[in-house]
Amino acid sequence: MRRTPLALAASAALVAGAAFGLAPAAQAGETAGTGIRFVDIVGEGGTVLKANVVTPAGSTDTTRHPLIVLPTSWAMPQVEYLAQAKLLADSGYIVVSYNSRGFWQSGGEIETAGPKDIADASKVIDWALAHTAADPARIGMAGVSYGAGISLLAAADDPRIKAVAALSGWADLIDSIYSGRTQHVQAAALLGGAGYLTGRPGPELEQILGDFLSSNLEKEEDMIAWGRKRSAVEQLDRINANGAAIMLGNAWGDTIFPPNQYASFFEKLTGPKRLEFRPGDHATAEATGLFGLPNDTWTSAHRWFDHHLKGVDNGIDREQPVQLKSRSSSGYEGYPDWKSVHANQRTFDLGGTQRVWANVDSGANGGITLLTNALDQFLRTPPMVSVPLLPRAFAGVWQSERYDSPQRVRGTVKVHTTVTSTEESGTLVAYLYDVGPLGVGKLVSNAPYTFHDRTPGKPFGVDLELFSTAYDVPAGHRLALVVDTVDPLYIEHNPTGAQLTFSSPSADPSYVSVPLRKE
């Protein structure tokens, strides 16, 4: 099995961590005339958390206000949410934002949304109820990325939380960075590097990160158990029992927390819920809102809190709970649930037999974490390849017929095929392309798949879900599935000289199933 040296991955991560932006931490004290106070809050076990409190203008101790608690994103300083906090305070909320433990000036070590982080959230709520005019019956939590994950887990642990807006977060940590049993190396290295640059990883995180990046399969069960403890999907019964209103927002191209796991979690929630997907990469859909600029995601979050914490009849409860924005067009589409997005399926066959050599990048890839899908968001420029020029020795290629009308892909594309490997372990990456008349393919979606302990020479079935998306294929174009074995986004497990054969037995034909919007 090929292994990625931890030293190289960590070095790359230290450089990449700068992408999170290293803003200076705010100084303690009070900012005159703004309603902002910088305070210390004692978290779990006596750990001091650096925080800021933003209150409505003219607020008095006799008037109770709904409370919003905002844990910071991974590696971000406590001033991250000040622009949004001031907007919320202007509309009547008390807002407490705090630096998650282990980062910047807050004490403790990075727990990666562990039990101490969840206990911290409740300690912050306790502090707010004791030191501000917060209403104990109207408490919400929100956050981007790490703050989103902590907010969801806190909603399972603390029934006082009545509403949550979890933006660009995770509900299933394993399905986020280890989907298809494949390490998402750029995502993990970026998070690890940013953690070392801005905080203090604890020994447990250091061990998990080292085992993960070095492909230590002997510790796979331990890593999965660690991730499950930090996944809201494992606390689903408690979240549903507590009944908090849950809003989930994410980007189609999130290369750290892909959208599939949020959609699956959303379907299992039984309380008030809302799911929004937009173009972009990790946290890019919310980014402009952090500077106080107009932003659809934050506008929805404000409406969500206004309705569920202030009782405002703003109509959000009467809208379709699933709101999607295509990568190819403007405007939103509403659906009653996630399964309705997949109501119309179209397939094309993966016929014949194709054999590829492993360990060589064919040129098809999913791009660069944070950069590629942000460019697609703003410029509509997804990764592109010349499909006719892809080397067939290193990539399997199948194409659909040319479509006479636009094909509006919505949701999760599924691939079913039969694989025979010359080795017991291996990795494949599947890509779906929109191919124009000149053979130029624009990436629609992708996903990795890794196998171990297979009998060499014995065929086995593979079912793979690509990352969910919304993309419009123009009339006159076709779809192409490309499969190769190397992608910089992922750690691959192909021994030197390995070959993979893709076939379509008559008793179990191979195919691609594409969900299309009903016209």
mmCIF file of C-alpha atoms in Angstrom, residues 17-173:
data_model
loop_
_atom_site.group_PDB
_atom_site.id
_atom_site.type_symbol
_atom_site.label_atom_id
_atom_site.label_comp_id
_atom_site.label_asym_id
_atom_site.label_seq_id
_atom_site.Cartn_x
_atom_site.Cartn_y
_atom_site.Cartn_z
ATOM 1 C CA GLY A 17 -2.864 26.991 6.760
ATOM 2 C CA ALA A 18 -2.186 30.607 5.909
ATOM 3 C CA ALA A 19 -5.272 30.482 3.701
ATOM 4 C CA PHE A 20 -7.411 30.767 6.826
ATOM 5 C CA GLY A 21 -6.166 34.296 7.462
ATOM 6 C CA LEU A 22 -4.253 35.144 10.619
ATOM 7 C CA ALA A 23 -5.989 38.171 12.060
ATOM 8 C CA PRO A 24 -4.848 39.558 15.419
ATOM 9 C CA ALA A 25 -6.900 38.635 18.457
ATOM 10 C CA ALA A 26 -8.982 41.374 20.023
ATOM 11 C CA GLN A 27 -7.792 42.962 23.234
ATOM 12 C CA ALA A 28 -9.763 42.652 26.434
ATOM 13 C CA GLY A 29 -11.926 45.542 27.519
ATOM 14 C CA GLU A 30 -14.863 47.500 26.181
ATOM 15 C CA THR A 31 -15.197 49.375 22.925
ATOM 16 C CA ALA A 32 -16.971 52.592 23.770
ATOM 17 C CA GLY A 33 -20.206 53.426 22.014
ATOM 18 C CA THR A 34 -20.510 50.215 19.999
ATOM 19 C CA GLY A 35 -22.236 47.828 22.402
ATOM 20 C CA ILE A 36 -19.282 45.433 22.114
ATOM 21 C CA ARG A 37 -17.502 44.029 25.146
ATOM 22 C CA PHE A 38 -14.521 41.681 25.158
ATOM 23 C CA VAL A 39 -14.745 39.282 28.074
ATOM 24 C CA ASP A 40 -13.290 36.128 29.565
ATOM 25 C CA ILE A 41 -15.664 33.193 30.033
ATOM 26 C CA VAL A 42 -14.721 30.183 32.146
ATOM 27 C CA GLY A 43 -15.379 27.066 30.114
ATOM 28 C CA GLU A 44 -15.298 23.375 30.962
ATOM 29 C CA GLY A 45 -12.681 22.449 33.557
ATOM 30 C CA GLY A 46 -11.826 26.089 34.269
ATOM 31 C CA THR A 47 -10.425 26.782 30.785
ATOM 32 C CA VAL A 48 -10.653 30.479 29.916
ATOM 33 C CA LEU A 49 -12.381 31.263 26.626
ATOM 34 C CA LYS A 50 -11.860 34.653 25.011
ATOM 35 C CA ALA A 51 -15.197 36.066 23.914
ATOM 36 C CA ASN A 52 -17.049 39.151 22.811
ATOM 37 C CA VAL A 53 -20.570 40.256 23.636
ATOM 38 C CA VAL A 54 -22.667 42.462 21.366
ATOM 39 C CA THR A 55 -25.895 43.902 22.761
ATOM 40 C CA PRO A 56 -28.737 45.887 21.186
ATOM 41 C CA ALA A 57 -28.479 49.653 21.470
ATOM 42 C CA GLY A 58 -30.196 50.910 24.590
ATOM 43 C CA SER A 59 -30.529 47.430 26.060
ATOM 44 C CA THR A 60 -31.384 47.321 29.766
ATOM 45 C CA ASP A 61 -31.455 44.571 32.352
ATOM 46 C CA THR A 62 -35.253 44.733 32.453
ATOM 47 C CA THR A 63 -35.794 43.800 28.802
ATOM 48 C CA ARG A 64 -35.026 40.208 27.789
ATOM 49 C CA HIS A 65 -33.549 39.544 24.366
ATOM 50 C CA PRO A 66 -33.067 36.324 22.398
ATOM 51 C CA LEU A 67 -29.493 35.012 22.572
ATOM 52 C CA ILE A 68 -27.268 33.820 19.722
ATOM 53 C CA VAL A 69 -24.022 31.971 20.572
ATOM 54 C CA LEU A 70 -21.319 31.787 17.871
ATOM 55 C CA PRO A 71 -18.313 29.466 18.312
ATOM 56 C CA THR A 72 -15.478 30.465 15.994
ATOM 57 C CA SER A 73 -14.404 28.538 12.938
ATOM 58 C CA TRP A 74 -11.280 26.381 12.981
ATOM 59 C CA ALA A 75 -8.194 28.618 13.355
ATOM 60 C CA MET A 76 -10.163 31.876 13.271
ATOM 61 C CA PRO A 77 -9.870 34.622 15.948
ATOM 62 C CA GLN A 78 -12.740 35.762 18.141
ATOM 63 C CA VAL A 79 -13.510 38.791 15.956
ATOM 64 C CA GLU A 80 -14.618 36.515 13.092
ATOM 65 C CA TYR A 81 -18.349 37.146 13.512
ATOM 66 C CA LEU A 82 -18.346 40.791 14.661
ATOM 67 C CA ALA A 83 -20.002 42.101 11.491
ATOM 68 C CA GLN A 84 -22.826 39.566 11.710
ATOM 69 C CA ALA A 85 -23.059 39.979 15.482
ATOM 70 C CA LYS A 86 -23.636 43.711 15.085
ATOM 71 C CA LEU A 87 -26.321 43.106 12.457
ATOM 72 C CA LEU A 88 -28.041 40.626 14.770
ATOM 73 C CA ALA A 89 -27.770 43.016 17.723
ATOM 74 C CA ASP A 90 -29.289 45.794 15.609
ATOM 75 C CA SER A 91 -32.351 43.560 15.157
ATOM 76 C CA GLY A 92 -32.694 42.799 18.862
ATOM 77 C CA TYR A 93 -30.400 39.886 19.679
ATOM 78 C CA ILE A 94 -27.720 39.538 22.318
ATOM 79 C CA VAL A 95 -24.783 37.823 20.632
ATOM 80 C CA VAL A 96 -21.895 36.055 22.344
ATOM 81 C CA SER A 97 -19.045 34.862 20.148
ATOM 82 C CA TYR A 98 -16.135 32.986 21.620
ATOM 83 C CA ASN A 99 -12.831 31.557 20.486
ATOM 84 C CA SER A 100 -13.050 27.776 20.559
ATOM 85 C CA ARG A 101 -10.705 26.177 23.068
ATOM 86 C CA GLY A 102 -7.162 25.526 21.973
ATOM 87 C CA PHE A 103 -7.091 28.375 19.432
ATOM 88 C CA TRP A 104 -5.513 31.804 19.684
ATOM 89 C CA GLN A 105 -5.874 33.312 23.185
ATOM 90 C CA SER A 106 -8.417 30.844 24.515
ATOM 91 C CA GLY A 107 -6.960 28.266 26.862
ATOM 92 C CA GLY A 108 -6.811 24.505 26.590
ATOM 93 C CA GLU A 109 -5.937 22.277 23.657
ATOM 94 C CA ILE A 110 -7.729 21.645 20.375
ATOM 95 C CA GLU A 111 -10.316 18.945 21.036
ATOM 96 C CA THR A 112 -11.842 18.883 17.517
ATOM 97 C CA ALA A 113 -15.441 19.238 18.699
ATOM 98 C CA GLY A 114 -14.868 16.755 21.510
ATOM 99 C CA PRO A 115 -16.836 16.551 24.770
ATOM 100 C CA LYS A 116 -15.030 19.547 26.296
ATOM 101 C CA ASP A 117 -15.955 21.722 23.302
ATOM 102 C CA ILE A 118 -19.607 20.787 23.656
ATOM 103 C CA ALA A 119 -19.502 21.446 27.396
ATOM 104 C CA ASP A 120 -17.919 24.838 26.629
ATOM 105 C CA ALA A 121 -20.958 25.794 24.560
ATOM 106 C CA SER A 122 -23.232 25.196 27.545
ATOM 107 C CA LYS A 123 -20.856 27.122 29.825
ATOM 108 C CA VAL A 124 -21.059 30.096 27.446
ATOM 109 C CA ILE A 125 -24.853 29.926 27.556
ATOM 110 C CA ASP A 126 -24.701 29.795 31.381
ATOM 111 C CA TRP A 127 -22.467 32.864 31.404
ATOM 112 C CA ALA A 128 -24.730 34.796 29.042
ATOM 113 C CA LEU A 129 -27.814 34.065 31.131
ATOM 114 C CA ALA A 130 -25.986 35.212 34.266
ATOM 115 C CA HIS A 131 -24.306 38.336 32.856
ATOM 116 C CA THR A 132 -26.622 39.679 30.140
ATOM 117 C CA ALA A 133 -30.328 40.243 29.584
ATOM 118 C CA ALA A 134 -30.563 37.047 27.499
ATOM 119 C CA ASP A 135 -33.896 35.230 27.507
ATOM 120 C CA PRO A 136 -33.417 31.594 28.640
ATOM 121 C CA ALA A 137 -36.388 30.500 26.505
ATOM 122 C CA ARG A 138 -34.976 31.930 23.256
ATOM 123 C CA ILE A 139 -31.467 30.631 22.626
ATOM 124 C CA GLY A 140 -29.872 29.902 19.263
ATOM 125 C CA MET A 141 -26.445 28.793 18.056
ATOM 126 C CA ALA A 142 -24.740 29.301 14.739
ATOM 127 C CA GLY A 143 -21.358 29.071 13.142
ATOM 128 C CA VAL A 144 -19.322 28.456 10.038
ATOM 129 C CA SER A 145 -17.316 25.225 9.620
ATOM 130 C CA TYR A 146 -16.004 24.265 13.074
ATOM 131 C CA GLY A 147 -18.589 26.527 14.683
ATOM 132 C CA ALA A 148 -21.307 24.723 12.720
ATOM 133 C CA GLY A 149 -20.145 21.296 13.887
ATOM 134 C CA ILE A 150 -20.016 22.406 17.523
ATOM 135 C CA SER A 151 -23.462 24.018 17.241
ATOM 136 C CA LEU A 152 -25.088 20.816 15.962
ATOM 137 C CA LEU A 153 -23.458 18.688 18.651
ATOM 138 C CA ALA A 154 -24.436 21.205 21.325
ATOM 139 C CA ALA A 155 -28.068 20.992 20.174
ATOM 140 C CA ALA A 156 -27.958 17.297 21.072
ATOM 141 C CA ASP A 157 -26.486 17.990 24.510
ATOM 142 C CA ASP A 158 -28.277 21.153 25.641
ATOM 143 C CA PRO A 159 -32.091 21.306 25.286
ATOM 144 C CA ARG A 160 -32.046 25.060 25.935
ATOM 145 C CA ILE A 161 -30.895 25.553 22.331
ATOM 146 C CA LYS A 162 -34.033 26.156 20.274
ATOM 147 C CA ALA A 163 -32.590 26.997 16.850
ATOM 148 C CA VAL A 164 -29.349 26.329 14.969
ATOM 149 C CA ALA A 165 -27.843 27.645 11.733
ATOM 150 C CA ALA A 166 -24.957 25.308 10.803
ATOM 151 C CA LEU A 167 -23.099 26.710 7.802
ATOM 152 C CA SER A 168 -20.407 24.854 5.822
ATOM 153 C CA GLY A 169 -20.160 22.302 8.594
ATOM 154 C CA TRP A 170 -20.301 18.581 9.057
ATOM 155 C CA ALA A 171 -22.829 16.150 10.439
ATOM 156 C CA ASP A 172 -20.694 13.081 9.687
ATOM 157 C CA LEU A 173 -16.969 13.659 10.100
#
